[in-house]
Amino acid sequence: MSSTGWTTREAHDRVDSPRRAELLTAARSVFERLGYGAATIADITAEAGVSRATFYVYFASKAEVFAVLAEQVRDAFLEAQRVSAAEDDDILAVLRRTTGTTLEVVVEYRSLIVVLDHQSLADEDIARVWNPIRRSARERTARYLQRAVDDGRIDPVADPQMLAFMGAGMNDELAPLIAAGELTPDGAVERIMGIWEAVLRQRRR
Amino acid sequence: MSSTGWTTREAHDRVDSPRRAELLTAARSVFERLGYGAATIADITAEAGVSRATFYVYFASKAEVFAVLAEQVRDAFLEAQRVSAAEDDDILAVLRRTTGTTLEVVVEYRSLIVVLDHQSLADEDIARVWNPIRRSARERTARYLQRAVDDGRIDPVADPQMLAFMGAGMNDELAPLIAAGELTPDGAVERIMGIWEAVLRQRRR
């Protein structure tokens, strides 16, 4: 197990502490404002209004608190894409619902995602964790679509992996418009679904 | 006219100087490595191997040199999307060619684009310049597609603006795979064109 905090977290018994949650919120705010490189533990403790010693009760390093924030984004994507057995069969309904919930995550974490993308350019440790998180959302979509192809429910115009890239790309392009108030979340979902319906070519049964 | 360098540049007579080009290359490298916030003029002059006084011969501020880099990205996108009168009529050929040239720009400037996205979060001056640059590439695509709809050459599955978002999103998603060597540029173009062909529904004439 790594000691950087990227693959495991120490102090699991303190995970639910309100103080730890405050430190995470403060760290996120500092990283979004300054980027990862320029942010210091002093900035984070000042933002949270706690001492440096308190920070080290919960996190071993700046890298560890950043890793935990990356895990929060991953967990939010996982939750947004969860498909229940009951809804699984109606592919357009699943895509409509998960497009809406995924857009919420992309909009909510938009700034932190840009900071993670930014830091991944220069920092191999962070790229090694963040790139698979980015990728796993697309891979889940691709697997779900592949299953629908295998079951004969859709006859898509391109392979599921390419369609997953297309879907992720549309989400990423429309999210800034939602964040800027130029498009409503529902409006974005409607437009994205128009493309999905056309490219999936659902089969009547 | 603004004095920040965002809308106009002073010292046009020095624009073609090799020293200025060296400073821009150095600045780009520093911004990509450190981000905009942490980078200093001292970092840039150290990277270029010139004095602080030399920097100020060519640029008024860190903001100005960053603005000129943003303009370089804008010009590269403009050049990548230029359509000649001769090729204009063959929509799939135009999209194939401009997808290839635009992907080259996205891959080449990938790090700087992430830095520009990152800085636009916190810095309204930069957002005011960078967001329209991002947007103009999509708008050109949308206008081109709209013209093809008006001429009856295509019968697309969605409105041209949404298709332009889709296209930009696919480029942005596939560019990191090209940069990482996981996909060839030609392979990316082929996959993207498969989607374009399907959604445009070209009309035989």
mmCIF file of C-alpha atoms in Angstrom:
data_model
loop_
_atom_site.group_PDB
_atom_site.id
_atom_site.type_symbol
_atom_site.label_atom_id
_atom_site.label_comp_id
_atom_site.label_asym_id
_atom_site.label_seq_id
_atom_site.Cartn_x
_atom_site.Cartn_y
_atom_site.Cartn_z
ATOM 1 C CA MET A 1 0.000 0.000 0.000
ATOM 2 C CA SER A 2 1.197 3.462 -0.828
ATOM 3 C CA SER A 3 2.026 5.926 1.892
ATOM 4 C CA THR A 4 0.907 8.895 -0.181
ATOM 5 C CA GLY A 5 -2.732 8.317 0.587
ATOM 6 C CA TRP A 6 -3.668 7.664 -3.039
ATOM 7 C CA THR A 7 -4.497 4.035 -2.645
ATOM 8 C CA THR A 8 -5.357 3.798 0.999
ATOM 9 C CA ARG A 9 -6.329 6.178 3.710
ATOM 10 C CA GLU A 10 -5.103 6.106 7.201
ATOM 11 C CA ALA A 11 -7.282 7.081 10.116
ATOM 12 C CA HIS A 12 -10.435 5.403 8.800
ATOM 13 C CA ASP A 13 -11.885 5.773 12.259
ATOM 14 C CA ARG A 14 -11.913 9.554 11.775
ATOM 15 C CA VAL A 15 -13.558 9.499 8.351
ATOM 16 C CA ASP A 16 -16.953 10.622 9.604
ATOM 17 C CA SER A 17 -15.656 13.474 11.733
ATOM 18 C CA PRO A 18 -17.317 16.856 11.053
ATOM 19 C CA ARG A 19 -13.908 18.512 11.453
ATOM 20 C CA ARG A 20 -12.482 16.340 8.688
ATOM 21 C CA ALA A 21 -15.412 17.262 6.423
ATOM 22 C CA GLU A 22 -14.747 20.967 7.146
ATOM 23 C CA LEU A 23 -11.077 20.522 6.240
ATOM 24 C CA LEU A 24 -12.054 18.826 2.970
ATOM 25 C CA THR A 25 -14.455 21.640 2.088
ATOM 26 C CA ALA A 26 -11.773 24.211 2.909
ATOM 27 C CA ALA A 27 -9.152 22.330 0.884
ATOM 28 C CA ARG A 28 -11.471 22.076 -2.104
ATOM 29 C CA SER A 29 -12.142 25.798 -1.979
ATOM 30 C CA VAL A 30 -8.411 26.596 -1.730
ATOM 31 C CA PHE A 31 -7.465 24.222 -4.575
ATOM 32 C CA GLU A 32 -10.223 25.656 -6.791
ATOM 33 C CA ARG A 33 -9.013 29.193 -6.086
ATOM 34 C CA LEU A 34 -5.230 28.714 -6.253
ATOM 35 C CA GLY A 35 -4.766 25.457 -8.115
ATOM 36 C CA TYR A 36 -2.936 22.531 -6.524
ATOM 37 C CA GLY A 37 0.632 23.759 -6.985
ATOM 38 C CA ALA A 38 0.261 27.138 -5.290
ATOM 39 C CA ALA A 39 -1.984 25.945 -2.437
ATOM 40 C CA THR A 40 -0.352 25.335 0.932
ATOM 41 C CA ILE A 41 -1.470 23.526 4.064
ATOM 42 C CA ALA A 42 -1.372 26.991 5.726
ATOM 43 C CA ASP A 43 -3.959 28.214 3.179
ATOM 44 C CA ILE A 44 -6.176 25.237 3.960
ATOM 45 C CA THR A 45 -5.961 25.597 7.741
ATOM 46 C CA ALA A 46 -6.583 29.367 7.463
ATOM 47 C CA GLU A 47 -9.652 28.700 5.300
ATOM 48 C CA ALA A 48 -10.933 26.103 7.779
ATOM 49 C CA GLY A 49 -9.991 28.174 10.857
ATOM 50 C CA VAL A 50 -8.025 25.353 12.479
ATOM 51 C CA SER A 51 -4.423 24.831 13.515
ATOM 52 C CA ARG A 52 -1.771 23.081 11.483
ATOM 53 C CA ALA A 53 -1.675 20.327 14.104
ATOM 54 C CA THR A 54 -5.383 19.702 13.573
ATOM 55 C CA PHE A 55 -4.799 19.260 9.830
ATOM 56 C CA TYR A 56 -2.269 16.510 10.552
ATOM 57 C CA VAL A 57 -4.731 14.662 12.767
ATOM 58 C CA TYR A 58 -6.785 13.990 9.636
ATOM 59 C CA PHE A 59 -4.367 14.078 6.680
ATOM 60 C CA ALA A 60 -0.694 13.215 6.224
ATOM 61 C CA SER A 61 -0.056 15.742 3.458
ATOM 62 C CA LYS A 62 -1.463 18.110 0.859
ATOM 63 C CA ALA A 63 -1.275 15.199 -1.596
ATOM 64 C CA GLU A 64 -3.448 13.073 0.662
ATOM 65 C CA VAL A 65 -6.212 15.635 1.050
ATOM 66 C CA PHE A 66 -6.174 16.157 -2.732
ATOM 67 C CA ALA A 67 -6.441 12.395 -3.220
ATOM 68 C CA VAL A 68 -9.468 12.230 -0.942
ATOM 69 C CA LEU A 69 -11.136 15.000 -2.999
ATOM 70 C CA ALA A 70 -10.446 13.013 -6.195
ATOM 71 C CA GLU A 71 -12.108 10.023 -4.518
ATOM 72 C CA GLN A 72 -15.146 12.203 -3.724
ATOM 73 C CA VAL A 73 -15.484 13.023 -7.423
ATOM 74 C CA ARG A 74 -15.116 9.343 -8.321
ATOM 75 C CA ASP A 75 -17.787 8.359 -5.802
ATOM 76 C CA ALA A 76 -20.131 11.060 -7.115
ATOM 77 C CA PHE A 77 -19.749 9.734 -10.681
ATOM 78 C CA LEU A 78 -20.329 6.170 -9.474
ATOM 79 C CA GLU A 79 -23.488 7.210 -7.651
ATOM 80 C CA ALA A 80 -24.740 9.236 -10.651
ATOM 81 C CA GLN A 81 -24.369 6.258 -12.971
ATOM 82 C CA ARG A 82 -25.850 3.590 -10.720
ATOM 83 C CA VAL A 83 -28.570 1.690 -12.587
ATOM 84 C CA SER A 84 -31.162 -0.273 -10.673
ATOM 85 C CA ALA A 85 -32.380 -3.663 -11.857
ATOM 86 C CA ALA A 86 -35.888 -2.222 -12.203
ATOM 87 C CA GLU A 87 -34.933 0.503 -14.685
ATOM 88 C CA ASP A 88 -32.187 -1.424 -16.489
ATOM 89 C CA ASP A 89 -34.354 -2.541 -19.411
ATOM 90 C CA ASP A 90 -35.490 0.882 -20.633
ATOM 91 C CA ILE A 91 -32.281 2.143 -22.193
ATOM 92 C CA LEU A 92 -33.497 5.638 -23.091
ATOM 93 C CA ALA A 93 -34.916 6.128 -19.593
ATOM 94 C CA VAL A 94 -31.623 4.983 -18.057
ATOM 95 C CA LEU A 95 -29.629 7.332 -20.287
ATOM 96 C CA ARG A 96 -31.981 10.218 -19.591
ATOM 97 C CA ARG A 97 -31.732 9.734 -15.833
ATOM 98 C CA THR A 98 -27.975 9.119 -15.722
ATOM 99 C CA THR A 99 -27.301 12.007 -18.125
ATOM 100 C CA GLY A 100 -29.137 14.288 -15.714
ATOM 101 C CA THR A 101 -27.378 12.994 -12.603
ATOM 102 C CA THR A 102 -23.959 12.922 -14.317
ATOM 103 C CA LEU A 103 -24.423 16.503 -15.546
ATOM 104 C CA GLU A 104 -25.134 17.514 -11.945
ATOM 105 C CA VAL A 105 -21.795 16.013 -10.885
ATOM 106 C CA VAL A 106 -19.903 17.622 -13.788
ATOM 107 C CA VAL A 107 -21.434 21.025 -12.980
ATOM 108 C CA GLU A 108 -20.954 20.664 -9.211
ATOM 109 C CA TYR A 109 -17.322 19.543 -9.436
ATOM 110 C CA ARG A 110 -16.463 21.501 -12.577
ATOM 111 C CA SER A 111 -13.771 23.654 -10.950
ATOM 112 C CA LEU A 112 -12.192 20.778 -9.047
ATOM 113 C CA ILE A 113 -12.176 18.655 -12.225
ATOM 114 C CA VAL A 114 -10.278 21.407 -14.055
ATOM 115 C CA VAL A 115 -7.777 21.561 -11.160
ATOM 116 C CA LEU A 116 -7.368 17.764 -11.284
ATOM 117 C CA ASP A 117 -6.904 17.853 -15.078
ATOM 118 C CA HIS A 118 -4.400 20.671 -14.629
ATOM 119 C CA GLN A 119 -2.384 18.921 -11.950
ATOM 120 C CA SER A 120 -2.398 15.633 -13.861
ATOM 121 C CA LEU A 121 -0.396 17.311 -16.632
ATOM 122 C CA ALA A 122 2.688 17.742 -14.482
ATOM 123 C CA ASP A 123 2.227 15.258 -11.662
ATOM 124 C CA GLU A 124 2.442 11.569 -12.490
ATOM 125 C CA ASP A 125 1.173 10.447 -9.087
ATOM 126 C CA ILE A 126 -2.012 12.416 -9.563
ATOM 127 C CA ALA A 127 -2.390 11.472 -13.236
ATOM 128 C CA ARG A 128 -2.133 7.808 -12.220
ATOM 129 C CA VAL A 129 -5.177 8.185 -9.973
ATOM 130 C CA TRP A 130 -7.211 10.807 -11.799
ATOM 131 C CA ASN A 131 -7.052 9.484 -15.363
ATOM 132 C CA PRO A 132 -8.684 6.139 -14.460
ATOM 133 C CA ILE A 133 -11.445 8.014 -12.599
ATOM 134 C CA ARG A 134 -12.205 10.081 -15.721
ATOM 135 C CA ARG A 135 -12.085 6.929 -17.770
ATOM 136 C CA SER A 136 -14.229 4.706 -15.573
ATOM 137 C CA ALA A 137 -17.382 6.777 -16.191
ATOM 138 C CA ARG A 138 -16.985 6.269 -19.941
ATOM 139 C CA GLU A 139 -16.220 2.588 -19.527
ATOM 140 C CA ARG A 140 -19.370 1.994 -17.506
ATOM 141 C CA THR A 141 -21.424 3.658 -20.239
ATOM 142 C CA ALA A 142 -19.685 1.590 -22.912
ATOM 143 C CA ARG A 143 -20.318 -1.669 -21.012
ATOM 144 C CA TYR A 144 -23.970 -0.802 -20.509
ATOM 145 C CA LEU A 145 -24.427 -0.042 -24.228
ATOM 146 C CA GLN A 146 -22.525 -3.191 -25.232
ATOM 147 C CA ARG A 147 -24.930 -5.262 -23.163
ATOM 148 C CA ALA A 148 -27.876 -3.640 -24.954
ATOM 149 C CA VAL A 149 -26.239 -4.437 -28.316
ATOM 150 C CA ASP A 150 -25.637 -8.040 -27.252
ATOM 151 C CA ASP A 151 -29.282 -8.334 -26.178
ATOM 152 C CA GLY A 152 -30.453 -7.001 -29.545
ATOM 153 C CA ARG A 153 -32.154 -3.982 -27.986
ATOM 154 C CA ILE A 154 -30.215 -1.353 -29.981
ATOM 155 C CA ASP A 155 -28.465 -1.214 -33.340
ATOM 156 C CA PRO A 156 -26.157 1.782 -32.835
ATOM 157 C CA VAL A 157 -24.401 3.734 -35.579
ATOM 158 C CA ALA A 158 -20.988 3.286 -33.931
ATOM 159 C CA ASP A 159 -19.294 0.996 -31.448
ATOM 160 C CA PRO A 160 -20.293 1.406 -27.783
ATOM 161 C CA GLN A 161 -16.892 2.753 -26.756
ATOM 162 C CA MET A 162 -17.055 5.560 -29.331
ATOM 163 C CA LEU A 163 -20.634 6.329 -28.279
ATOM 164 C CA ALA A 164 -19.460 6.568 -24.662
ATOM 165 C CA PHE A 165 -16.810 9.101 -25.728
ATOM 166 C CA MET A 166 -19.487 11.026 -27.581
ATOM 167 C CA GLY A 167 -21.749 11.060 -24.522
ATOM 168 C CA ALA A 168 -18.983 12.165 -22.155
ATOM 169 C CA GLY A 169 -17.957 14.861 -24.625
ATOM 170 C CA MET A 170 -21.497 16.248 -24.879
ATOM 171 C CA ASN A 171 -21.789 16.346 -21.075
ATOM 172 C CA ASP A 172 -18.454 18.161 -20.750
ATOM 173 C CA GLU A 173 -19.346 20.707 -23.456
ATOM 174 C CA LEU A 174 -22.809 21.519 -22.102
ATOM 175 C CA ALA A 175 -21.878 21.634 -18.395
ATOM 176 C CA PRO A 176 -20.213 25.091 -18.622
ATOM 177 C CA LEU A 177 -23.382 26.486 -20.238
ATOM 178 C CA ILE A 178 -25.443 25.133 -17.335
ATOM 179 C CA ALA A 179 -22.929 26.539 -14.834
ATOM 180 C CA ALA A 180 -23.170 29.931 -16.578
ATOM 181 C CA GLY A 181 -26.973 29.847 -16.518
ATOM 182 C CA GLU A 182 -27.224 29.832 -20.320
ATOM 183 C CA LEU A 183 -28.928 26.444 -20.443
ATOM 184 C CA THR A 184 -31.182 24.721 -17.916
ATOM 185 C CA PRO A 185 -30.219 21.225 -16.754
ATOM 186 C CA ASP A 186 -33.465 19.891 -18.274
ATOM 187 C CA GLY A 187 -32.759 21.712 -21.536
ATOM 188 C CA ALA A 188 -29.303 20.148 -21.685
ATOM 189 C CA VAL A 189 -30.699 16.657 -21.040
ATOM 190 C CA GLU A 190 -33.318 17.107 -23.798
ATOM 191 C CA ARG A 191 -30.717 18.140 -26.363
ATOM 192 C CA ILE A 192 -28.327 15.350 -25.396
ATOM 193 C CA MET A 193 -31.144 12.783 -25.536
ATOM 194 C CA GLY A 194 -31.996 13.888 -29.073
ATOM 195 C CA ILE A 195 -28.550 12.762 -30.162
ATOM 196 C CA TRP A 196 -28.662 9.535 -28.109
ATOM 197 C CA GLU A 197 -32.004 8.468 -29.575
ATOM 198 C CA ALA A 198 -30.713 8.968 -33.100
ATOM 199 C CA VAL A 199 -27.409 7.148 -32.716
ATOM 200 C CA LEU A 200 -28.722 4.173 -30.709
ATOM 201 C CA ARG A 201 -31.484 3.160 -33.162
ATOM 202 C CA GLN A 202 -33.551 1.356 -30.562
ATOM 203 C CA ARG A 203 -35.235 -1.833 -31.748
ATOM 204 C CA ARG A 204 -38.925 -2.356 -31.186
ATOM 205 C CA ARG A 205 -39.738 -5.665 -29.551
ATOM 206 C CA MET B 1 -9.150 49.605 -26.176
ATOM 207 C CA SER B 2 -7.951 47.808 -23.096
ATOM 208 C CA SER B 3 -4.514 48.429 -21.674
ATOM 209 C CA THR B 4 -4.182 44.856 -20.416
ATOM 210 C CA GLY B 5 -3.144 43.553 -23.810
ATOM 211 C CA TRP B 6 -6.245 41.378 -24.170
ATOM 212 C CA THR B 7 -7.805 43.290 -27.010
ATOM 213 C CA THR B 8 -4.843 45.089 -28.511
ATOM 214 C CA ARG B 9 -1.140 44.621 -28.437
ATOM 215 C CA GLU B 10 1.415 47.309 -28.122
ATOM 216 C CA ALA B 11 4.758 47.093 -29.871
ATOM 217 C CA HIS B 12 3.396 45.627 -33.094
ATOM 218 C CA ASP B 13 6.703 46.505 -34.687
ATOM 219 C CA ARG B 14 8.397 43.916 -32.479
ATOM 220 C CA VAL B 15 5.909 41.137 -33.185
ATOM 221 C CA ASP B 16 8.188 39.231 -35.544
ATOM 222 C CA SER B 17 11.253 39.394 -33.334
ATOM 223 C CA PRO B 18 12.897 36.007 -32.668
ATOM 224 C CA ARG B 19 13.503 37.117 -29.075
ATOM 225 C CA ARG B 20 9.792 37.712 -28.591
ATOM 226 C CA ALA B 21 9.042 34.258 -29.987
ATOM 227 C CA GLU B 22 11.567 32.758 -27.543
ATOM 228 C CA LEU B 23 9.900 34.556 -24.651
ATOM 229 C CA LEU B 24 6.499 33.229 -25.728
ATOM 230 C CA THR B 25 7.823 29.674 -25.934
ATOM 231 C CA ALA B 26 9.416 30.066 -22.499
ATOM 232 C CA ALA B 27 6.236 31.555 -21.027
ATOM 233 C CA ARG B 28 4.113 28.742 -22.445
ATOM 234 C CA SER B 29 6.441 26.153 -20.945
ATOM 235 C CA VAL B 30 6.368 27.887 -17.541
ATOM 236 C CA PHE B 31 2.568 28.279 -17.538
ATOM 237 C CA GLU B 32 2.117 24.623 -18.520
ATOM 238 C CA ARG B 33 4.444 23.526 -15.734
ATOM 239 C CA LEU B 34 3.326 25.843 -12.908
ATOM 240 C CA GLY B 35 -0.092 27.084 -13.964
ATOM 241 C CA TYR B 36 -0.794 30.775 -14.429
ATOM 242 C CA GLY B 37 -1.128 31.767 -10.780
ATOM 243 C CA ALA B 38 2.186 30.414 -9.527
ATOM 244 C CA ALA B 39 4.231 31.482 -12.569
ATOM 245 C CA THR B 40 6.299 34.655 -12.253
ATOM 246 C CA ILE B 41 8.022 36.879 -14.781
ATOM 247 C CA ALA B 42 11.276 35.746 -13.124
ATOM 248 C CA ASP B 43 10.402 32.121 -14.015
ATOM 249 C CA ILE B 44 9.781 33.149 -17.608
ATOM 250 C CA THR B 45 12.994 35.147 -17.998
ATOM 251 C CA ALA B 46 14.996 32.343 -16.340
ATOM 252 C CA GLU B 47 13.463 29.826 -18.768
ATOM 253 C CA ALA B 48 14.257 32.084 -21.735
ATOM 254 C CA GLY B 49 17.700 33.055 -20.429
ATOM 255 C CA VAL B 50 17.048 36.808 -20.720
ATOM 256 C CA SER B 51 16.920 39.714 -18.299
ATOM 257 C CA ARG B 52 13.787 41.130 -16.717
ATOM 258 C CA ALA B 53 14.344 44.341 -18.708
ATOM 259 C CA THR B 54 14.261 42.351 -21.945
ATOM 260 C CA PHE B 55 10.889 40.866 -20.983
ATOM 261 C CA TYR B 56 9.443 44.357 -20.612
ATOM 262 C CA VAL B 57 10.662 45.352 -24.081
ATOM 263 C CA TYR B 58 8.158 42.872 -25.478
ATOM 264 C CA PHE B 59 5.379 42.522 -22.894
ATOM 265 C CA ALA B 60 3.825 44.851 -20.348
ATOM 266 C CA SER B 61 2.892 42.128 -17.852
ATOM 267 C CA LYS B 62 2.397 38.435 -17.164
ATOM 268 C CA ALA B 63 -1.260 38.958 -18.149
ATOM 269 C CA GLU B 64 -0.235 40.300 -21.536
ATOM 270 C CA VAL B 65 2.055 37.411 -22.410
ATOM 271 C CA PHE B 66 -0.714 34.990 -21.339
ATOM 272 C CA ALA B 67 -3.172 36.870 -23.563
ATOM 273 C CA VAL B 68 -0.855 36.547 -26.546
ATOM 274 C CA LEU B 69 -0.629 32.789 -25.932
ATOM 275 C CA ALA B 70 -4.444 32.604 -25.875
ATOM 276 C CA GLU B 71 -4.467 34.434 -29.214
ATOM 277 C CA GLN B 72 -2.026 31.845 -30.596
ATOM 278 C CA VAL B 73 -4.482 29.091 -29.673
ATOM 279 C CA ARG B 74 -7.339 31.072 -31.267
ATOM 280 C CA ASP B 75 -5.355 31.568 -34.474
ATOM 281 C CA ALA B 76 -4.449 27.875 -34.585
ATOM 282 C CA PHE B 77 -8.146 26.906 -34.305
ATOM 283 C CA LEU B 78 -9.068 29.433 -37.012
ATOM 284 C CA GLU B 79 -6.410 28.055 -39.335
ATOM 285 C CA ALA B 80 -7.449 24.442 -38.620
ATOM 286 C CA GLN B 81 -11.060 25.169 -39.527
ATOM 287 C CA ARG B 82 -10.459 27.236 -42.655
ATOM 288 C CA VAL B 83 -12.527 25.831 -45.529
ATOM 289 C CA SER B 84 -11.578 26.629 -49.118
ATOM 290 C CA ALA B 85 -14.218 27.384 -51.733
ATOM 291 C CA ALA B 86 -13.037 24.344 -53.692
ATOM 292 C CA GLU B 87 -13.682 21.820 -50.906
ATOM 293 C CA ASP B 88 -16.740 23.529 -49.404
ATOM 294 C CA ASP B 89 -19.330 21.373 -51.184
ATOM 295 C CA ASP B 90 -18.163 17.969 -49.952
ATOM 296 C CA ILE B 91 -19.324 18.116 -46.362
ATOM 297 C CA LEU B 92 -17.855 14.802 -45.208
ATOM 298 C CA ALA B 93 -14.491 15.657 -46.779
ATOM 299 C CA VAL B 94 -14.533 19.057 -45.075
ATOM 300 C CA LEU B 95 -15.382 17.493 -41.713
ATOM 301 C CA ARG B 96 -12.746 14.784 -42.139
ATOM 302 C CA ARG B 97 -10.038 17.319 -42.950
ATOM 303 C CA THR B 98 -11.010 19.867 -40.284
ATOM 304 C CA THR B 99 -11.459 17.134 -37.654
ATOM 305 C CA GLY B 100 -7.866 16.062 -38.346
ATOM 306 C CA THR B 101 -6.433 19.577 -38.260
ATOM 307 C CA THR B 102 -8.502 20.567 -35.203
ATOM 308 C CA LEU B 103 -7.402 17.422 -33.342
ATOM 309 C CA GLU B 104 -3.782 18.414 -34.070
ATOM 310 C CA VAL B 105 -4.420 21.786 -32.411
ATOM 311 C CA VAL B 106 -6.202 20.245 -29.419
ATOM 312 C CA VAL B 107 -3.357 17.753 -28.913
ATOM 313 C CA GLU B 108 -0.594 20.356 -29.478
ATOM 314 C CA TYR B 109 -2.108 22.935 -27.131
ATOM 315 C CA ARG B 110 -3.694 20.489 -24.722
ATOM 316 C CA SER B 111 -1.705 21.564 -21.664
ATOM 317 C CA LEU B 112 -2.082 25.274 -22.370
ATOM 318 C CA ILE B 113 -5.834 24.813 -22.913
ATOM 319 C CA VAL B 114 -6.124 23.167 -19.481
ATOM 320 C CA VAL B 115 -4.174 26.084 -17.954
ATOM 321 C CA LEU B 116 -6.472 28.574 -19.721
ATOM 322 C CA ASP B 117 -9.570 26.674 -18.539
ATOM 323 C CA HIS B 118 -8.106 26.595 -15.041
ATOM 324 C CA GLN B 119 -7.297 30.306 -14.925
ATOM 325 C CA SER B 120 -10.682 31.249 -16.404
ATOM 326 C CA LEU B 121 -12.348 29.810 -13.300
ATOM 327 C CA ALA B 122 -10.968 32.483 -11.018
ATOM 328 C CA ASP B 123 -9.981 35.322 -13.327
ATOM 329 C CA GLU B 124 -12.768 37.229 -15.069
ATOM 330 C CA ASP B 125 -10.414 39.083 -17.389
ATOM 331 C CA ILE B 126 -9.087 35.835 -18.741
ATOM 332 C CA ALA B 127 -12.506 34.163 -18.846
ATOM 333 C CA ARG B 128 -13.791 37.105 -20.891
ATOM 334 C CA VAL B 129 -11.199 36.412 -23.580
ATOM 335 C CA TRP B 130 -10.816 32.649 -23.377
ATOM 336 C CA ASN B 131 -14.469 31.574 -23.286
ATOM 337 C CA PRO B 132 -15.281 33.207 -26.650
ATOM 338 C CA ILE B 133 -12.223 31.547 -28.195
ATOM 339 C CA ARG B 134 -13.446 28.131 -27.032
ATOM 340 C CA ARG B 135 -16.888 28.983 -28.304
ATOM 341 C CA SER B 136 -15.953 30.368 -31.706
ATOM 342 C CA ALA B 137 -14.682 26.997 -32.962
ATOM 343 C CA ARG B 138 -18.065 25.432 -32.174
ATOM 344 C CA GLU B 139 -19.955 28.336 -33.696
ATOM 345 C CA ARG B 140 -18.075 28.066 -36.969
ATOM 346 C CA THR B 141 -18.940 24.377 -37.150
ATOM 347 C CA ALA B 142 -22.595 25.138 -36.369
ATOM 348 C CA ARG B 143 -22.769 27.821 -39.085
ATOM 349 C CA TYR B 144 -21.200 25.528 -41.646
ATOM 350 C CA LEU B 145 -23.668 22.745 -40.837
ATOM 351 C CA GLN B 146 -26.616 25.161 -40.858
ATOM 352 C CA ARG B 147 -25.667 26.240 -44.364
ATOM 353 C CA ALA B 148 -25.639 22.601 -45.479
ATOM 354 C CA VAL B 149 -29.098 22.130 -43.928
ATOM 355 C CA ASP B 150 -30.381 25.269 -45.679
ATOM 356 C CA ASP B 151 -28.979 23.999 -48.999
ATOM 357 C CA GLY B 152 -30.716 20.665 -48.494
ATOM 358 C CA ARG B 153 -27.449 18.714 -48.495
ATOM 359 C CA ILE B 154 -27.942 17.095 -45.084
ATOM 360 C CA ASP B 155 -30.911 16.124 -42.936
ATOM 361 C CA PRO B 156 -29.259 15.858 -39.508
ATOM 362 C CA VAL B 157 -30.718 14.109 -36.464
ATOM 363 C CA ALA B 158 -30.270 17.226 -34.286
ATOM 364 C CA ASP B 159 -29.871 20.963 -34.682
ATOM 365 C CA PRO B 160 -26.489 22.181 -35.987
ATOM 366 C CA GLN B 161 -25.557 23.835 -32.699
ATOM 367 C CA MET B 162 -26.035 20.590 -30.758
ATOM 368 C CA LEU B 163 -24.082 18.697 -33.419
ATOM 369 C CA ALA B 164 -21.250 21.219 -33.059
ATOM 370 C CA PHE B 165 -21.190 20.571 -29.297
ATOM 371 C CA MET B 166 -21.103 16.850 -30.014
ATOM 372 C CA GLY B 167 -18.188 17.279 -32.423
ATOM 373 C CA ALA B 168 -16.183 19.459 -30.059
ATOM 374 C CA GLY B 169 -16.840 17.008 -27.238
ATOM 375 C CA MET B 170 -15.621 14.028 -29.268
ATOM 376 C CA ASN B 171 -12.430 15.926 -30.199
ATOM 377 C CA ASP B 172 -11.781 16.853 -26.572
ATOM 378 C CA GLU B 173 -12.372 13.295 -25.337
ATOM 379 C CA LEU B 174 -10.161 11.610 -27.939
ATOM 380 C CA ALA B 175 -7.291 14.123 -27.867
ATOM 381 C CA PRO B 176 -5.850 12.824 -24.554
ATOM 382 C CA LEU B 177 -5.783 9.290 -26.006
ATOM 383 C CA ILE B 178 -3.812 10.570 -29.003
ATOM 384 C CA ALA B 179 -1.479 12.503 -26.701
ATOM 385 C CA ALA B 180 -0.929 9.342 -24.650
ATOM 386 C CA GLY B 181 -0.220 7.285 -27.781
ATOM 387 C CA GLU B 182 -3.243 5.038 -27.214
ATOM 388 C CA LEU B 183 -4.931 6.075 -30.459
ATOM 389 C CA THR B 184 -3.430 7.280 -33.737
ATOM 390 C CA PRO B 185 -4.635 10.614 -35.151
ATOM 391 C CA ASP B 186 -5.989 8.771 -38.210
ATOM 392 C CA GLY B 187 -7.739 6.238 -35.996
ATOM 393 C CA ALA B 188 -9.382 9.043 -34.029
ATOM 394 C CA VAL B 189 -10.555 10.748 -37.230
ATOM 395 C CA GLU B 190 -12.028 7.485 -38.541
ATOM 396 C CA ARG B 191 -14.003 6.877 -35.354
ATOM 397 C CA ILE B 192 -15.249 10.457 -35.174
ATOM 398 C CA MET B 193 -16.280 10.389 -38.850
ATOM 399 C CA GLY B 194 -18.342 7.267 -38.237
ATOM 400 C CA ILE B 195 -20.509 9.268 -35.852
ATOM 401 C CA TRP B 196 -20.644 12.330 -38.132
ATOM 402 C CA GLU B 197 -21.786 10.296 -41.135
ATOM 403 C CA ALA B 198 -24.580 8.756 -39.125
ATOM 404 C CA VAL B 199 -25.923 11.922 -37.551
ATOM 405 C CA LEU B 200 -25.729 14.134 -40.658
ATOM 406 C CA ARG B 201 -27.757 11.853 -42.974
ATOM 407 C CA GLN B 202 -26.273 13.244 -46.163
ATOM 408 C CA ARG B 203 -28.698 13.574 -49.050
ATOM 409 C CA ARG B 204 -27.875 12.122 -52.436
ATOM 410 C CA ARG B 205 -28.283 14.605 -55.239
#
